[in-house]
Short mmCIF file of C-alpha atoms and ligand atoms in Angstrom, two decimals:
data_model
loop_
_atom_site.label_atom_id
_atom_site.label_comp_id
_atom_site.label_asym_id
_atom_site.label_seq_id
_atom_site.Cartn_x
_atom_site.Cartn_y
_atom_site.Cartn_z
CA UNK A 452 0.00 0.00 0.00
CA UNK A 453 1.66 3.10 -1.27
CA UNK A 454 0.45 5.64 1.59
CA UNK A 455 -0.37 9.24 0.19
CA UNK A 456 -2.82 10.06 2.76
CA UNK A 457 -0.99 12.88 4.54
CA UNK A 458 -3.43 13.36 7.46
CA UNK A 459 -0.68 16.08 9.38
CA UNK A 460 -2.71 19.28 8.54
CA UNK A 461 0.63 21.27 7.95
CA UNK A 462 2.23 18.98 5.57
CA UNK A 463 1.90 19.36 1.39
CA UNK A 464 5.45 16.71 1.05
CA UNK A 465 3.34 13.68 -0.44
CA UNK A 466 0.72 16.24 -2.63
CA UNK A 467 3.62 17.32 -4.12
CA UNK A 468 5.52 14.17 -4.79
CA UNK A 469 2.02 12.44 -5.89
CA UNK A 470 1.28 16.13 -8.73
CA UNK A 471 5.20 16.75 -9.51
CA UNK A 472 6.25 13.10 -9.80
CA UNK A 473 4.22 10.56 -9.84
CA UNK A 474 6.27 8.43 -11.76
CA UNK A 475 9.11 7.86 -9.17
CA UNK A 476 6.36 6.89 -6.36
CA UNK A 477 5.25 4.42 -9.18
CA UNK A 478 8.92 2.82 -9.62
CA UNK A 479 9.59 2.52 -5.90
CA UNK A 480 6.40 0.98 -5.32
CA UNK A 481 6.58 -1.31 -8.01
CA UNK A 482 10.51 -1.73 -7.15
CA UNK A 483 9.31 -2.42 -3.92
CA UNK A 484 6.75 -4.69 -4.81
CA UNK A 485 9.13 -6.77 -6.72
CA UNK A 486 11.52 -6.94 -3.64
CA UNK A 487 8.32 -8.79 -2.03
CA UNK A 488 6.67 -10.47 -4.19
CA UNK A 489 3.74 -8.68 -3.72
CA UNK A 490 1.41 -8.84 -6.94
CA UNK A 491 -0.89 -6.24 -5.75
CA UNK A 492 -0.19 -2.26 -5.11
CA UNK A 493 -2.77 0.14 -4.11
CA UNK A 494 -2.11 3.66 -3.97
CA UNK A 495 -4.22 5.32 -0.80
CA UNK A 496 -4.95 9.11 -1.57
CA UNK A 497 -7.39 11.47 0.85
CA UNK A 498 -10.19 11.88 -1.11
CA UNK A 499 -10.14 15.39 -0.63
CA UNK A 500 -6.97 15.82 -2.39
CA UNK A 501 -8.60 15.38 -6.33
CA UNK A 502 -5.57 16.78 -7.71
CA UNK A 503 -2.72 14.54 -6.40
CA UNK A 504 -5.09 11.52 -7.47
CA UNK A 505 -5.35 12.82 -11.08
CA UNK A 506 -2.27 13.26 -11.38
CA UNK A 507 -1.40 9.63 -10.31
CA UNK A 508 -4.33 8.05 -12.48
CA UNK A 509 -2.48 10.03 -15.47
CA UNK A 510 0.87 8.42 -14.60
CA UNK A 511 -0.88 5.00 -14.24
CA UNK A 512 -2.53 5.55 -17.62
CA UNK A 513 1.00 5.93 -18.87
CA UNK A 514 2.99 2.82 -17.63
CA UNK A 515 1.91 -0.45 -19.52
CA UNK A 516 5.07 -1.79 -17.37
CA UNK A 517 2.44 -2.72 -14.53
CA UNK A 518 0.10 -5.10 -16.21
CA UNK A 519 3.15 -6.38 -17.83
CA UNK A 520 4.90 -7.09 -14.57
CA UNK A 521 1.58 -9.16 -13.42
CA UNK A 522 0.67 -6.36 -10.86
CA UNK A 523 -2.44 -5.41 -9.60
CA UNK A 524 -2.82 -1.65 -9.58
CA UNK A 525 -5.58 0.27 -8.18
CA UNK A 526 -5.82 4.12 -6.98
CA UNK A 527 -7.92 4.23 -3.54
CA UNK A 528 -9.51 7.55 -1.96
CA UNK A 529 -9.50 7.39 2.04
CA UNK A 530 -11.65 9.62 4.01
CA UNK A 531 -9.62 12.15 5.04
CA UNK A 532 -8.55 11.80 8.96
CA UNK A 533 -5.39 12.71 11.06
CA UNK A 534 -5.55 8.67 12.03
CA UNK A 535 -6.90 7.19 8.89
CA UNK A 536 -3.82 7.36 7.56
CA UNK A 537 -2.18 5.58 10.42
CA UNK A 538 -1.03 1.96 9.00
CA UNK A 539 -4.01 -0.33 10.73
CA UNK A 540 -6.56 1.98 10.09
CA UNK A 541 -5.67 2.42 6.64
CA UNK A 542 -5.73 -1.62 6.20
CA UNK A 543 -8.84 -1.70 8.16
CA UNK A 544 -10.25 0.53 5.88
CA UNK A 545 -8.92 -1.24 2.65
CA UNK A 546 -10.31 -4.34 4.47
CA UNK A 547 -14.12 -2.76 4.51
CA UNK A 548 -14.00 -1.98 8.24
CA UNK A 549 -13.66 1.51 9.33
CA UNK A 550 -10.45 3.56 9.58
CA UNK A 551 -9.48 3.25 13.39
CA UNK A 552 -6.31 1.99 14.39
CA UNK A 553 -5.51 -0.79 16.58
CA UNK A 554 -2.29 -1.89 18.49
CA UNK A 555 -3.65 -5.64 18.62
CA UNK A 556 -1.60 -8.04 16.93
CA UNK A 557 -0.91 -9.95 14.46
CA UNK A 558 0.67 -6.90 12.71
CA UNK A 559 -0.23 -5.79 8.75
CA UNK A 560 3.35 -7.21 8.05
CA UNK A 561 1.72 -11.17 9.09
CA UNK A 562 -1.84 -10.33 8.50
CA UNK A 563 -2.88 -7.07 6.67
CA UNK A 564 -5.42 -6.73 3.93
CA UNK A 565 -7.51 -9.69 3.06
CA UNK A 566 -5.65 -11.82 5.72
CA UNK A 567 -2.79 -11.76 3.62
CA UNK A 568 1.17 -9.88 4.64
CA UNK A 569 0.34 -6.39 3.74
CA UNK A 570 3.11 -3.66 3.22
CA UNK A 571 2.47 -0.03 3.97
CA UNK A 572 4.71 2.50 2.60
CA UNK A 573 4.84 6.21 2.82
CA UNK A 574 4.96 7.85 -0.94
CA UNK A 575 8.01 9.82 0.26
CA UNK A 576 10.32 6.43 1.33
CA UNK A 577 8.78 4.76 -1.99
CA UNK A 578 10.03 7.99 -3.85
CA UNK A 579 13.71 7.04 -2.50
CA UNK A 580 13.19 3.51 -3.33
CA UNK A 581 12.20 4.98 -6.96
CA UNK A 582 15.53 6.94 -6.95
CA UNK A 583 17.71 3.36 -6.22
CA UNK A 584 15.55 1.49 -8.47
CA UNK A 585 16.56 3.80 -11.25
CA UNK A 586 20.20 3.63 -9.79
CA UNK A 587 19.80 7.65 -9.48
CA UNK A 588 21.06 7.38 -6.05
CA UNK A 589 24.51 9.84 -6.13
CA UNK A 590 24.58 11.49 -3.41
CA UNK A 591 23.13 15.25 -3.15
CA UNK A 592 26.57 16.18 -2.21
CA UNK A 593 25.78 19.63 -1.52
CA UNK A 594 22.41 18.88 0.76
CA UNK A 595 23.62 15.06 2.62
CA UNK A 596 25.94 14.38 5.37
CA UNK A 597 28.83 11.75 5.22
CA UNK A 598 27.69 10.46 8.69
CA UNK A 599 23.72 10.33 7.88
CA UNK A 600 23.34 10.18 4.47
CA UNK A 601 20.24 10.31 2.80
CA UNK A 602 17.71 13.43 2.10
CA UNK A 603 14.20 14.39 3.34
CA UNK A 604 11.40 16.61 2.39
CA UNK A 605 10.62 19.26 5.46
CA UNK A 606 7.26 21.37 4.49
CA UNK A 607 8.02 24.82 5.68
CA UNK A 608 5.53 27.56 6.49
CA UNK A 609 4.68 30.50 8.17
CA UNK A 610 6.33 33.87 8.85
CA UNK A 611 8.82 32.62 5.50
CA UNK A 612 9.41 34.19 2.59
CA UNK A 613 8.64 31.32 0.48
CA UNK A 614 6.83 29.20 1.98
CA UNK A 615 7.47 25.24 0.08
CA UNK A 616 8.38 21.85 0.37
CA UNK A 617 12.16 21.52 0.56
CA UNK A 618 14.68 18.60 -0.07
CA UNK A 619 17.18 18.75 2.59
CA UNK A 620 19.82 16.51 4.40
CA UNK A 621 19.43 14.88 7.74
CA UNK A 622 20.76 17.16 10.11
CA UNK A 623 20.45 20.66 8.08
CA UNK A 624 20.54 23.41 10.69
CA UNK A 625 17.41 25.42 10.53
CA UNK A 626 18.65 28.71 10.36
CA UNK A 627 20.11 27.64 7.36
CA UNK A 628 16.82 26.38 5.66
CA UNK A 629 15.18 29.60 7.10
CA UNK A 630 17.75 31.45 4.66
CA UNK A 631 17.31 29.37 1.41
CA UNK A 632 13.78 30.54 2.29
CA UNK A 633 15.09 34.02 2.16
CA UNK A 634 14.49 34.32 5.27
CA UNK A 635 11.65 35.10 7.95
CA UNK A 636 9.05 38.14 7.34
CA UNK A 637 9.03 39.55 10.71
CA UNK A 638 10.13 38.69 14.59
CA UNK A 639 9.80 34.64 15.26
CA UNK A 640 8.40 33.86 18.60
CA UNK A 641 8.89 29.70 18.36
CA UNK A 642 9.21 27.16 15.34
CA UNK A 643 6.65 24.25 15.58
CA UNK A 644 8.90 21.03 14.68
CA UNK A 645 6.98 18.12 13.53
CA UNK A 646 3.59 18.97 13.46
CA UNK A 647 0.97 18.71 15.32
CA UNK A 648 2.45 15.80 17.14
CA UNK A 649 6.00 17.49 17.47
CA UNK A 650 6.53 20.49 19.72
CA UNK A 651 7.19 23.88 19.96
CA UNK A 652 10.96 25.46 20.19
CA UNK A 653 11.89 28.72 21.09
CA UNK A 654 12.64 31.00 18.76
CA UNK A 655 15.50 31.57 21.13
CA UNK A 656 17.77 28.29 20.34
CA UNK A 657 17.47 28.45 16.44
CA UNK A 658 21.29 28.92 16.44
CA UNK A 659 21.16 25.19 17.83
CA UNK A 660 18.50 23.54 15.83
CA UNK A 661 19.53 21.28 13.50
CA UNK A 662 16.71 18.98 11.27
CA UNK A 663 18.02 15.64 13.05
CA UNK A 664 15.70 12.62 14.53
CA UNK A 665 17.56 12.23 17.76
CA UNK A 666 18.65 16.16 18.61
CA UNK A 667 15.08 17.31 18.35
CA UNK A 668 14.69 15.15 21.06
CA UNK A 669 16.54 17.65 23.19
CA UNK A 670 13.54 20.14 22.77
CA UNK A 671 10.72 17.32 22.80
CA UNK A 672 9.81 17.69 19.39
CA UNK A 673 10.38 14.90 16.96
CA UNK A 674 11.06 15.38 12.94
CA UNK A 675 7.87 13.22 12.32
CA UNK A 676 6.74 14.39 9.03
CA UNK A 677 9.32 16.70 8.27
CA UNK A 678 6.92 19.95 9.11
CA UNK A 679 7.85 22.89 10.54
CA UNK A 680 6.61 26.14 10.88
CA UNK A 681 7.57 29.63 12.02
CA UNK A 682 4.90 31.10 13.96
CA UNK A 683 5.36 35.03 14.10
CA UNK A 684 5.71 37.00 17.01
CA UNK A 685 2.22 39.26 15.96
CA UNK A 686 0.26 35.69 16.35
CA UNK A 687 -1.16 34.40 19.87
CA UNK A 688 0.54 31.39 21.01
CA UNK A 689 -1.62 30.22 23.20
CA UNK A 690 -4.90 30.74 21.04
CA UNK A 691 -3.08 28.78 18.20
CA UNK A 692 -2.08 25.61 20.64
CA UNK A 693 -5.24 25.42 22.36
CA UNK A 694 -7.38 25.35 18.83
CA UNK A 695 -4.85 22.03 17.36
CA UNK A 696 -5.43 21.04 21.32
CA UNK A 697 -9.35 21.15 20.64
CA UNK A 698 -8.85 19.76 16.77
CA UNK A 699 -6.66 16.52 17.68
CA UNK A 700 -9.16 15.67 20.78
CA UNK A 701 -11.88 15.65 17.99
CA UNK A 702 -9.35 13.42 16.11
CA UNK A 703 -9.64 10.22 18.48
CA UNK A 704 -11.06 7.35 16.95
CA UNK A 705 -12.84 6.97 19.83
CA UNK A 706 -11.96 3.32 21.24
CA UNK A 707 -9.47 4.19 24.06
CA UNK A 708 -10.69 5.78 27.36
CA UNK A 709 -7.29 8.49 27.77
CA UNK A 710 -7.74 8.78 24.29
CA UNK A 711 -11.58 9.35 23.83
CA UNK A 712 -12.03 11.64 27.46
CA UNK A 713 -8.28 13.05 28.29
CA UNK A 714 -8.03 14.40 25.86
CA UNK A 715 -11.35 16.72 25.26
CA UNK A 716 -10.76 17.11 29.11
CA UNK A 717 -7.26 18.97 28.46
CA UNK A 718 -8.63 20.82 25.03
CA UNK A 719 -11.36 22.45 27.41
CA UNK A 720 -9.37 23.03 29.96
CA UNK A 721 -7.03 25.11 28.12
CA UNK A 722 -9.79 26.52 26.08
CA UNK A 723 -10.89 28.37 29.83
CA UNK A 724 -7.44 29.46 30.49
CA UNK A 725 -6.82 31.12 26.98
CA UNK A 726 -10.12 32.91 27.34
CA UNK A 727 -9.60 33.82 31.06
CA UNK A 728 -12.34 31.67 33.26
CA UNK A 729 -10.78 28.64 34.15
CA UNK A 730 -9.78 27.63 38.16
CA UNK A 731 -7.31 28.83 39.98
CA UNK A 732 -5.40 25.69 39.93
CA UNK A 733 -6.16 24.86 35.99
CA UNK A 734 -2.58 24.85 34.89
CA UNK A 735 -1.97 22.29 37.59
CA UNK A 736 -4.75 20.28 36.56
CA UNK A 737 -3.64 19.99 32.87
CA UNK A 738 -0.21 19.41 33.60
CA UNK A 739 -1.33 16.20 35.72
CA UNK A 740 -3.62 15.38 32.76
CA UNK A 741 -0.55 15.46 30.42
CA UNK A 742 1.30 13.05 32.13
CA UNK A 743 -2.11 10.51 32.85
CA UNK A 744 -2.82 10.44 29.23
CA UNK A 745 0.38 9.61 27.02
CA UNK A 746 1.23 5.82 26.71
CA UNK A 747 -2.24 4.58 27.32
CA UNK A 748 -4.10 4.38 23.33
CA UNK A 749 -4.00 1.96 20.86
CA UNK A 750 -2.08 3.78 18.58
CA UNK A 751 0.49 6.89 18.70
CA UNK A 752 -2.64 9.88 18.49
CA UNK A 753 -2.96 10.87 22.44
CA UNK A 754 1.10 10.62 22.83
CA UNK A 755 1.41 13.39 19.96
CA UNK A 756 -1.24 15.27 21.26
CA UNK A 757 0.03 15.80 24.82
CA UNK A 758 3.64 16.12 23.03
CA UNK A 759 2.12 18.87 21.77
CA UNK A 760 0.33 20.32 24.77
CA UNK A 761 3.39 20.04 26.39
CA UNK A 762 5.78 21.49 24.36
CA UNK A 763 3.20 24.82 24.60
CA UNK A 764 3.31 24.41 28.24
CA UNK A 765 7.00 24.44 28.40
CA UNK A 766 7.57 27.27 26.32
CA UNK A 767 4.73 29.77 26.19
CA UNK A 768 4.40 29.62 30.12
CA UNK A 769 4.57 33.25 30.52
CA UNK A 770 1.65 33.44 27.69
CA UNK A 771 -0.15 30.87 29.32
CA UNK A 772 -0.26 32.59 32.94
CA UNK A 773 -1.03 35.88 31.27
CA UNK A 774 -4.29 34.17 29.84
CA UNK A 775 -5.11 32.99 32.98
CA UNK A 776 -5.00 36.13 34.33
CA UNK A 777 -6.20 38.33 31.62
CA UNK A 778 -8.44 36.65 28.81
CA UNK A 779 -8.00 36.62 25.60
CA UNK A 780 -5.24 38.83 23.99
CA UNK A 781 -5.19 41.02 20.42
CA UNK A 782 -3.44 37.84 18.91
CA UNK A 783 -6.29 36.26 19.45
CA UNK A 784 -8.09 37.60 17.14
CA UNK A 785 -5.62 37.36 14.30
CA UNK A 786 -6.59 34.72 11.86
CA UNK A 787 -4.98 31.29 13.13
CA UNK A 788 -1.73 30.19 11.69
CA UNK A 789 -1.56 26.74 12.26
CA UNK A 790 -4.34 24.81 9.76
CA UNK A 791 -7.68 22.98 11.10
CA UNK A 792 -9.43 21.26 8.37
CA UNK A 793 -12.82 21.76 8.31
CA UNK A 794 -11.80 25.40 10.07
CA UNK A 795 -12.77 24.04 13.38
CA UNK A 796 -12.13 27.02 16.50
CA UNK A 797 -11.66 27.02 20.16
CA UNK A 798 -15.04 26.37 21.61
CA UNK A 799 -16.40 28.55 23.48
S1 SF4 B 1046 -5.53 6.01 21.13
FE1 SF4 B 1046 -7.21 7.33 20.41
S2 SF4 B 1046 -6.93 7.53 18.21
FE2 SF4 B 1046 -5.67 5.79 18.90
S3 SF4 B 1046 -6.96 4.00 18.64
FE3 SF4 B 1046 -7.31 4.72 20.74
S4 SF4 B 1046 -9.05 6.14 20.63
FE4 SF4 B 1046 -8.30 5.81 18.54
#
């Protein structure tokens, strides 16, 4: 299953692999189809995303290779869904069921779709696998790193210049990618690294970011998706976390008890200390929440969430106490940085 879902609101890295180049996806899928044995390859697209299936169907239209090579090919449109795209909803979904994942074994690698040893592949890794399967795989000696070779796509937006998808190395300092950018529009309060299950940095340490798996760690944010964005100092920090706060608690699937009621629990909470009404001792209440909540789903959803939450914690606290105190602020108002779909808000 060639995975083009992209459920991480903030990302555009597999919509533009599936529009600008279909055709590599196609060889590493079918390169990595052949590496398997599979005889079967279905390509999962949100069904929102019309464009970046078109584009594929053309490309399939165009390779007579596939039916050749005894494959199976079929394009599939997934509801969209921040967990749909997670790998056992997505074969739970293929299967007929409905899109919620599941931590119970046997895993898709033993028994996936139909019963049978199903392989789930991001479009981005079967883009690389395209790129050794047409032995195009000389280094990018300007963008990789002897020690870590290998590139990524990071999806950068926000107070930026130009605003894009961008090929990079592992490890690529971030002031540096801010500058092929040309640069940042205004004053930077914090970069969100990793979406909306990564975490915030202060704008403070850019000098000491790098775009690396493990040093992200340092800040708690992870490189996840390769997102990040620069959220300008004009924009509310604490309106902006508390409305992806309220938009991943709708997100549960709803089959895990942290999951389906921590969550909300925490998204209101904060909700009443952005706007200025919550207890005294609300800030003490989440932060206990925070902790109760991660490591107890199914799947991966309520640990990114309270990532998230407390990432915002960590490094808005000064923002956070003011709302407490104060209300609402003029950032507030501003129109939100950070995308919902659907344009959900803080509830009021
Ligand atoms: S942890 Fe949440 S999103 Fe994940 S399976 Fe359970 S209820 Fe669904």
């Amino acid at each position: 299953v060639a995975n083009g879902c992209e459920g991480e609101p903030m990302s555009a890295k597999d919509r533009v692999l599936l529009r600008s180049v279909p055709h590599l996806v196609i060889d590493g899928a079918l390169a990595v189809a052949g590496a398997i044995s599979a005889d079967e390859v279905l390509f999962a697209t949100d069904e929102c995303d019309v464009r970046s299936g078109d584009a594929l169907h053309e490309a399939l239209a165009e390779r007579p290779d596939i039916p050749r090579a005894g494959i199976h090919h079929e394009i599939v449109w997934v509801p969209s869904g921040y967990v749909t795209g997670q790998e056992s909803a997505l074969v739970h979904w293929l299967d007929g069921g409905v899109a919620k994942p599941t931590a119970a074994l046997p895993r898709v690698t033993e028994r996936g779709l139909r019963g049978r040893p199903t392989l789930v592949s991001n479009v981005e890794t079967l883009a690389h696998a395209g790129l050794i399967a047409r032995r195009d795989h000389r280094p990018r000696r300007e963008a990789e790193r002897a020690e870590d070779p290998g590139t990524v796509l990071v999806t950068l937006s926000g107070a930026v210049r130009q605003p894009a998808v961008y090929e990079i190395g592992h490890g690529y300092p971030l002031a540096s990618l801010l500058r092929d950018a040309g640069g940042v529009t205004g004053e930077v309060a914090a970069f969100l690294v990793g979406g909306y299950a990564g975490g915030w940095i202060d704008a403070a340490d850019l000098a000491q970011i790098r775009l690396d798996r493990m040093q992200l760690r340092r800040w708690g944010a992870r490189f996840g998706p390769g997102i990040v964005v620069a959220l300008s100092a004009n924009a509310c920090p604490v309106a902006e976390s508390v409305r992806v706060a309220q938009w991943l608690a709708q997100q549960s699937a709803g089959q895990c008890g942290p999951c389906m009621y921590g969550l909300p629990a925490i998204a209101d909470a904060l909700t009443d200390v952005c706007q200025g009404r919550a207890r005294a001792d609300a800030m003490h209440r989440i932060t206990r929440w925070v902790g109760q909540v991660g490591g107890r789903g199914a799947c991966a959803h309520p640990d990114g969430a309270v990532g998230f939450v407390a990432s915002a914690l960590r490094v808005f606290a000064e923002d956070f106490e003011d709302h407490a105190r104060y209300g609402i602020c003029d950032g507030c108002e501003r129109p939100g940085v950070l995308q919902i779909p659907g344009g959900a808000r803080v509830r009021a």
